[in-house]
Amino acid sequence: MLWRTMGQPAATDKVSFADVPAGSYYAQAVAWAVESGITQGVGGGKFDPTATCTRAQIAAFLARSMK
């Protein structure tokens, strides 16, 4: 949602998470969020795109996006 709100900016790097396929509809958004310092994934080279975000994670994403 943040990526769309920001106008779907292009990321300069590819996604580097084992569980985010390069051709997925959300790969550009994930790459942008990583480049922007909004997220670093869940660790172990994974992003876990099917997990539910907690309220704390969403608050951290929003705070980081405003820097």
PDB file of N, CA and C in Angstrom:
ATOM      1  N   MET A   1       0.825  -1.193   0.000  1.00  0.00           N
ATOM      2  CA  MET A   1       0.000   0.000   0.000  1.00  0.00           C
ATOM      3  C   MET A   1       0.868   1.255   0.000  1.00  0.00           C
ATOM      4  N   LEU A   2       1.958   1.232   0.759  1.00  0.00           N
ATOM      5  CA  LEU A   2       2.845   2.404   0.778  1.00  0.00           C
ATOM      6  C   LEU A   2       3.428   2.660  -0.607  1.00  0.00           C
ATOM      7  N   TRP A   3       3.831   1.597  -1.271  1.00  0.00           N
ATOM      8  CA  TRP A   3       4.420   1.708  -2.604  1.00  0.00           C
ATOM      9  C   TRP A   3       3.431   2.360  -3.568  1.00  0.00           C
ATOM     10  N   ARG A   4       2.190   1.959  -3.517  1.00  0.00           N
ATOM     11  CA  ARG A   4       1.162   2.551  -4.390  1.00  0.00           C
ATOM     12  C   ARG A   4       0.901   4.001  -4.018  1.00  0.00           C
ATOM     13  N   THR A   5       0.872   4.293  -2.717  1.00  0.00           N
ATOM     14  CA  THR A   5       0.657   5.657  -2.254  1.00  0.00           C
ATOM     15  C   THR A   5       1.768   6.589  -2.728  1.00  0.00           C
ATOM     16  N   MET A   6       2.980   6.062  -2.797  1.00  0.00           N
ATOM     17  CA  MET A   6       4.132   6.857  -3.233  1.00  0.00           C
ATOM     18  C   MET A   6       4.235   6.952  -4.759  1.00  0.00           C
ATOM     19  N   GLY A   7       3.251   6.399  -5.468  1.00  0.00           N
ATOM     20  CA  GLY A   7       3.234   6.507  -6.928  1.00  0.00           C
ATOM     21  C   GLY A   7       3.925   5.363  -7.645  1.00  0.00           C
ATOM     22  N   GLN A   8       4.111   4.226  -6.971  1.00  0.00           N
ATOM     23  CA  GLN A   8       4.734   3.032  -7.525  1.00  0.00           C
ATOM     24  C   GLN A   8       6.116   3.313  -8.114  1.00  0.00           C
ATOM     25  N   PRO A   9       7.006   3.886  -7.303  1.00  0.00           N
ATOM     26  CA  PRO A   9       8.353   4.198  -7.801  1.00  0.00           C
ATOM     27  C   PRO A   9       9.122   2.935  -8.172  1.00  0.00           C
ATOM     28  N   ALA A  10       9.952   3.044  -9.184  1.00  0.00           N
ATOM     29  CA  ALA A  10      10.761   1.910  -9.618  1.00  0.00           C
ATOM     30  C   ALA A  10      11.926   1.703  -8.660  1.00  0.00           C
ATOM     31  N   ALA A  11      12.205   0.462  -8.362  1.00  0.00           N
ATOM     32  CA  ALA A  11      13.360   0.119  -7.541  1.00  0.00           C
ATOM     33  C   ALA A  11      14.557  -0.084  -8.456  1.00  0.00           C
ATOM     34  N   THR A  12      15.730   0.259  -7.981  1.00  0.00           N
ATOM     35  CA  THR A  12      16.924   0.099  -8.810  1.00  0.00           C
ATOM     36  C   THR A  12      17.506  -1.301  -8.723  1.00  0.00           C
ATOM     37  N   ASP A  13      17.213  -2.013  -7.638  1.00  0.00           N
ATOM     38  CA  ASP A  13      17.707  -3.379  -7.457  1.00  0.00           C
ATOM     39  C   ASP A  13      16.580  -4.385  -7.617  1.00  0.00           C
ATOM     40  N   LYS A  14      16.958  -5.621  -7.840  1.00  0.00           N
ATOM     41  CA  LYS A  14      16.007  -6.728  -7.884  1.00  0.00           C
ATOM     42  C   LYS A  14      15.755  -7.213  -6.466  1.00  0.00           C
ATOM     43  N   VAL A  15      14.715  -7.984  -6.294  1.00  0.00           N
ATOM     44  CA  VAL A  15      14.382  -8.569  -5.002  1.00  0.00           C
ATOM     45  C   VAL A  15      15.410  -9.635  -4.661  1.00  0.00           C
ATOM     46  N   SER A  16      15.853  -9.643  -3.426  1.00  0.00           N
ATOM     47  CA  SER A  16      16.865 -10.615  -3.019  1.00  0.00           C
ATOM     48  C   SER A  16      16.348 -11.591  -1.969  1.00  0.00           C
ATOM     49  N   PHE A  17      15.048 -11.792  -1.911  1.00  0.00           N
ATOM     50  CA  PHE A  17      14.459 -12.734  -0.969  1.00  0.00           C
ATOM     51  C   PHE A  17      14.100 -14.027  -1.688  1.00  0.00           C
ATOM     52  N   ALA A  18      14.416 -15.150  -1.059  1.00  0.00           N
ATOM     53  CA  ALA A  18      14.163 -16.456  -1.666  1.00  0.00           C
ATOM     54  C   ALA A  18      12.668 -16.709  -1.878  1.00  0.00           C
ATOM     55  N   ASP A  19      11.819 -16.086  -1.079  1.00  0.00           N
ATOM     56  CA  ASP A  19      10.383 -16.348  -1.167  1.00  0.00           C
ATOM     57  C   ASP A  19       9.606 -15.244  -1.896  1.00  0.00           C
ATOM     58  N   VAL A  20      10.312 -14.383  -2.632  1.00  0.00           N
ATOM     59  CA  VAL A  20       9.662 -13.356  -3.454  1.00  0.00           C
ATOM     60  C   VAL A  20      10.100 -13.575  -4.904  1.00  0.00           C
ATOM     61  N   PRO A  21       9.272 -14.241  -5.701  1.00  0.00           N
ATOM     62  CA  PRO A  21       9.632 -14.477  -7.098  1.00  0.00           C
ATOM     63  C   PRO A  21       9.804 -13.159  -7.856  1.00  0.00           C
ATOM     64  N   ALA A  22      10.825 -13.089  -8.690  1.00  0.00           N
ATOM     65  CA  ALA A  22      11.123 -11.854  -9.430  1.00  0.00           C
ATOM     66  C   ALA A  22       9.951 -11.379 -10.271  1.00  0.00           C
ATOM     67  N   GLY A  23       9.150 -12.274 -10.792  1.00  0.00           N
ATOM     68  CA  GLY A  23       8.027 -11.892 -11.647  1.00  0.00           C
ATOM     69  C   GLY A  23       6.715 -11.680 -10.919  1.00  0.00           C
ATOM     70  N   SER A  24       6.733 -11.737  -9.592  1.00  0.00           N
ATOM     71  CA  SER A  24       5.485 -11.581  -8.845  1.00  0.00           C
ATOM     72  C   SER A  24       4.989 -10.137  -8.916  1.00  0.00           C
ATOM     73  N   TYR A  25       3.698  -9.964  -8.727  1.00  0.00           N
ATOM     74  CA  TYR A  25       3.097  -8.636  -8.821  1.00  0.00           C
ATOM     75  C   TYR A  25       3.604  -7.691  -7.731  1.00  0.00           C
ATOM     76  N   TYR A  26       4.144  -8.218  -6.672  1.00  0.00           N
ATOM     77  CA  TYR A  26       4.605  -7.399  -5.542  1.00  0.00           C
ATOM     78  C   TYR A  26       6.121  -7.264  -5.457  1.00  0.00           C
ATOM     79  N   ALA A  27       6.862  -7.857  -6.373  1.00  0.00           N
ATOM     80  CA  ALA A  27       8.332  -7.836  -6.309  1.00  0.00           C
ATOM     81  C   ALA A  27       8.888  -6.415  -6.352  1.00  0.00           C
ATOM     82  N   GLN A  28       8.365  -5.561  -7.212  1.00  0.00           N
ATOM     83  CA  GLN A  28       8.840  -4.171  -7.299  1.00  0.00           C
ATOM     84  C   GLN A  28       8.574  -3.424  -5.999  1.00  0.00           C
ATOM     85  N   ALA A  29       7.413  -3.663  -5.392  1.00  0.00           N
ATOM     86  CA  ALA A  29       7.072  -3.002  -4.132  1.00  0.00           C
ATOM     87  C   ALA A  29       8.013  -3.443  -3.016  1.00  0.00           C
ATOM     88  N   VAL A  30       8.327  -4.719  -2.957  1.00  0.00           N
ATOM     89  CA  VAL A  30       9.238  -5.240  -1.937  1.00  0.00           C
ATOM     90  C   VAL A  30      10.631  -4.650  -2.140  1.00  0.00           C
ATOM     91  N   ALA A  31      11.103  -4.650  -3.372  1.00  0.00           N
ATOM     92  CA  ALA A  31      12.432  -4.097  -3.666  1.00  0.00           C
ATOM     93  C   ALA A  31      12.496  -2.621  -3.279  1.00  0.00           C
ATOM     94  N   TRP A  32      11.459  -1.867  -3.585  1.00  0.00           N
ATOM     95  CA  TRP A  32      11.407  -0.454  -3.236  1.00  0.00           C
ATOM     96  C   TRP A  32      11.416  -0.272  -1.716  1.00  0.00           C
ATOM     97  N   ALA A  33      10.639  -1.085  -1.002  1.00  0.00           N
ATOM     98  CA  ALA A  33      10.573  -0.968   0.454  1.00  0.00           C
ATOM     99  C   ALA A  33      11.931  -1.263   1.100  1.00  0.00           C
ATOM    100  N   VAL A  34      12.647  -2.220   0.553  1.00  0.00           N
ATOM    101  CA  VAL A  34      13.984  -2.533   1.072  1.00  0.00           C
ATOM    102  C   VAL A  34      14.936  -1.377   0.782  1.00  0.00           C
ATOM    103  N   GLU A  35      14.939  -0.891  -0.443  1.00  0.00           N
ATOM    104  CA  GLU A  35      15.812   0.233  -0.822  1.00  0.00           C
ATOM    105  C   GLU A  35      15.508   1.482  -0.017  1.00  0.00           C
ATOM    106  N   SER A  36      14.255   1.669   0.341  1.00  0.00           N
ATOM    107  CA  SER A  36      13.842   2.854   1.087  1.00  0.00           C
ATOM    108  C   SER A  36      14.063   2.715   2.585  1.00  0.00           C
ATOM    109  N   GLY A  37      14.531   1.553   3.030  1.00  0.00           N
ATOM    110  CA  GLY A  37      14.777   1.339   4.449  1.00  0.00           C
ATOM    111  C   GLY A  37      13.529   1.070   5.259  1.00  0.00           C
ATOM    112  N   ILE A  38      12.448   0.696   4.591  1.00  0.00           N
ATOM    113  CA  ILE A  38      11.181   0.459   5.270  1.00  0.00           C
ATOM    114  C   ILE A  38      11.125  -0.938   5.873  1.00  0.00           C
ATOM    115  N   THR A  39      11.739  -1.901   5.212  1.00  0.00           N
ATOM    116  CA  THR A  39      11.775  -3.274   5.713  1.00  0.00           C
ATOM    117  C   THR A  39      13.089  -3.939   5.335  1.00  0.00           C
ATOM    118  N   GLN A  40      13.405  -4.984   6.075  1.00  0.00           N
ATOM    119  CA  GLN A  40      14.577  -5.801   5.767  1.00  0.00           C
ATOM    120  C   GLN A  40      14.189  -7.267   5.662  1.00  0.00           C
ATOM    121  N   GLY A  41      12.896  -7.547   5.655  1.00  0.00           N
ATOM    122  CA  GLY A  41      12.425  -8.922   5.633  1.00  0.00           C
ATOM    123  C   GLY A  41      12.368  -9.491   7.040  1.00  0.00           C
ATOM    124  N   VAL A  42      12.181 -10.809   7.105  1.00  0.00           N
ATOM    125  CA  VAL A  42      12.035 -11.454   8.413  1.00  0.00           C
ATOM    126  C   VAL A  42      13.291 -12.177   8.862  1.00  0.00           C
ATOM    127  N   GLY A  43      14.328 -12.125   8.044  1.00  0.00           N
ATOM    128  CA  GLY A  43      15.583 -12.780   8.378  1.00  0.00           C
ATOM    129  C   GLY A  43      15.774 -14.070   7.594  1.00  0.00           C
ATOM    130  N   GLY A  44      16.979 -14.530   7.547  1.00  0.00           N
ATOM    131  CA  GLY A  44      17.277 -15.763   6.851  1.00  0.00           C
ATOM    132  C   GLY A  44      17.061 -15.685   5.347  1.00  0.00           C
ATOM    133  N   GLY A  45      17.146 -14.473   4.782  1.00  0.00           N
ATOM    134  CA  GLY A  45      16.946 -14.309   3.343  1.00  0.00           C
ATOM    135  C   GLY A  45      15.511 -14.433   2.893  1.00  0.00           C
ATOM    136  N   LYS A  46      14.572 -14.259   3.841  1.00  0.00           N
ATOM    137  CA  LYS A  46      13.150 -14.390   3.513  1.00  0.00           C
ATOM    138  C   LYS A  46      12.393 -13.109   3.830  1.00  0.00           C
ATOM    139  N   PHE A  47      11.298 -12.933   3.099  1.00  0.00           N
ATOM    140  CA  PHE A  47      10.406 -11.796   3.298  1.00  0.00           C
ATOM    141  C   PHE A  47       9.097 -12.234   3.946  1.00  0.00           C
ATOM    142  N   ASP A  48       8.663 -13.445   3.689  1.00  0.00           N
ATOM    143  CA  ASP A  48       7.414 -14.026   4.198  1.00  0.00           C
ATOM    144  C   ASP A  48       6.186 -13.249   3.723  1.00  0.00           C
ATOM    145  N   PRO A  49       5.976 -13.222   2.398  1.00  0.00           N
ATOM    146  CA  PRO A  49       4.884 -12.426   1.839  1.00  0.00           C
ATOM    147  C   PRO A  49       3.483 -12.917   2.190  1.00  0.00           C
ATOM    148  N   THR A  50       3.343 -14.118   2.707  1.00  0.00           N
ATOM    149  CA  THR A  50       2.003 -14.610   3.051  1.00  0.00           C
ATOM    150  C   THR A  50       1.656 -14.392   4.520  1.00  0.00           C
ATOM    151  N   ALA A  51       2.594 -13.867   5.293  1.00  0.00           N
ATOM    152  CA  ALA A  51       2.337 -13.623   6.718  1.00  0.00           C
ATOM    153  C   ALA A  51       1.452 -12.390   6.904  1.00  0.00           C
ATOM    154  N   THR A  52       0.758 -12.372   7.993  1.00  0.00           N
ATOM    155  CA  THR A  52      -0.047 -11.214   8.364  1.00  0.00           C
ATOM    156  C   THR A  52       0.832 -10.230   9.122  1.00  0.00           C
ATOM    157  N   CYS A  53       0.773  -8.964   8.754  1.00  0.00           N
ATOM    158  CA  CYS A  53       1.543  -7.938   9.458  1.00  0.00           C
ATOM    159  C   CYS A  53       0.889  -7.629  10.802  1.00  0.00           C
ATOM    160  N   THR A  54       1.713  -7.464  11.813  1.00  0.00           N
ATOM    161  CA  THR A  54       1.196  -7.060  13.117  1.00  0.00           C
ATOM    162  C   THR A  54       1.013  -5.537  13.130  1.00  0.00           C
ATOM    163  N   ARG A  55       0.304  -5.081  14.106  1.00  0.00           N
ATOM    164  CA  ARG A  55       0.113  -3.640  14.258  1.00  0.00           C
ATOM    165  C   ARG A  55       1.454  -2.940  14.457  1.00  0.00           C
ATOM    166  N   ALA A  56       2.350  -3.562  15.214  1.00  0.00           N
ATOM    167  CA  ALA A  56       3.672  -2.984  15.460  1.00  0.00           C
ATOM    168  C   ALA A  56       4.495  -2.905  14.176  1.00  0.00           C
ATOM    169  N   GLN A  57       4.423  -3.932  13.338  1.00  0.00           N
ATOM    170  CA  GLN A  57       5.148  -3.902  12.068  1.00  0.00           C
ATOM    171  C   GLN A  57       4.632  -2.781  11.170  1.00  0.00           C
ATOM    172  N   ILE A  58       3.334  -2.641  11.097  1.00  0.00           N
ATOM    173  CA  ILE A  58       2.752  -1.591  10.261  1.00  0.00           C
ATOM    174  C   ILE A  58       3.159  -0.215  10.784  1.00  0.00           C
ATOM    175  N   ALA A  59       3.142  -0.034  12.108  1.00  0.00           N
ATOM    176  CA  ALA A  59       3.567   1.249  12.689  1.00  0.00           C
ATOM    177  C   ALA A  59       5.034   1.529  12.353  1.00  0.00           C
ATOM    178  N   ALA A  60       5.880   0.496  12.405  1.00  0.00           N
ATOM    179  CA  ALA A  60       7.303   0.671  12.064  1.00  0.00           C
ATOM    180  C   ALA A  60       7.453   1.025  10.591  1.00  0.00           C
ATOM    181  N   PHE A  61       6.717   0.368   9.703  1.00  0.00           N
ATOM    182  CA  PHE A  61       6.776   0.674   8.265  1.00  0.00           C
ATOM    183  C   PHE A  61       6.373   2.125   8.015  1.00  0.00           C
ATOM    184  N   LEU A  62       5.310   2.564   8.644  1.00  0.00           N
ATOM    185  CA  LEU A  62       4.831   3.935   8.451  1.00  0.00           C
ATOM    186  C   LEU A  62       5.866   4.932   8.962  1.00  0.00           C
ATOM    187  N   ALA A  63       6.411   4.681  10.146  1.00  0.00           N
ATOM    188  CA  ALA A  63       7.410   5.589  10.717  1.00  0.00           C
ATOM    189  C   ALA A  63       8.645   5.666   9.821  1.00  0.00           C
ATOM    190  N   ARG A  64       9.116   4.531   9.340  1.00  0.00           N
ATOM    191  CA  ARG A  64      10.289   4.508   8.482  1.00  0.00           C
ATOM    192  C   ARG A  64      10.028   5.177   7.136  1.00  0.00           C
ATOM    193  N   SER A  65       8.809   5.091   6.657  1.00  0.00           N
ATOM    194  CA  SER A  65       8.491   5.709   5.356  1.00  0.00           C
ATOM    195  C   SER A  65       8.455   7.227   5.441  1.00  0.00           C
ATOM    196  N   MET A  66       8.339   7.778   6.630  1.00  0.00           N
ATOM    197  CA  MET A  66       8.267   9.226   6.811  1.00  0.00           C
ATOM    198  C   MET A  66       9.618   9.867   7.040  1.00  0.00           C
ATOM    199  N   LYS A  67      10.685   9.078   7.046  1.00  0.00           N
ATOM    200  CA  LYS A  67      12.027   9.630   7.268  1.00  0.00           C
ATOM    201  C   LYS A  67      12.562  10.248   6.009  1.00  0.00           C
TER     202      LYS A  67
END
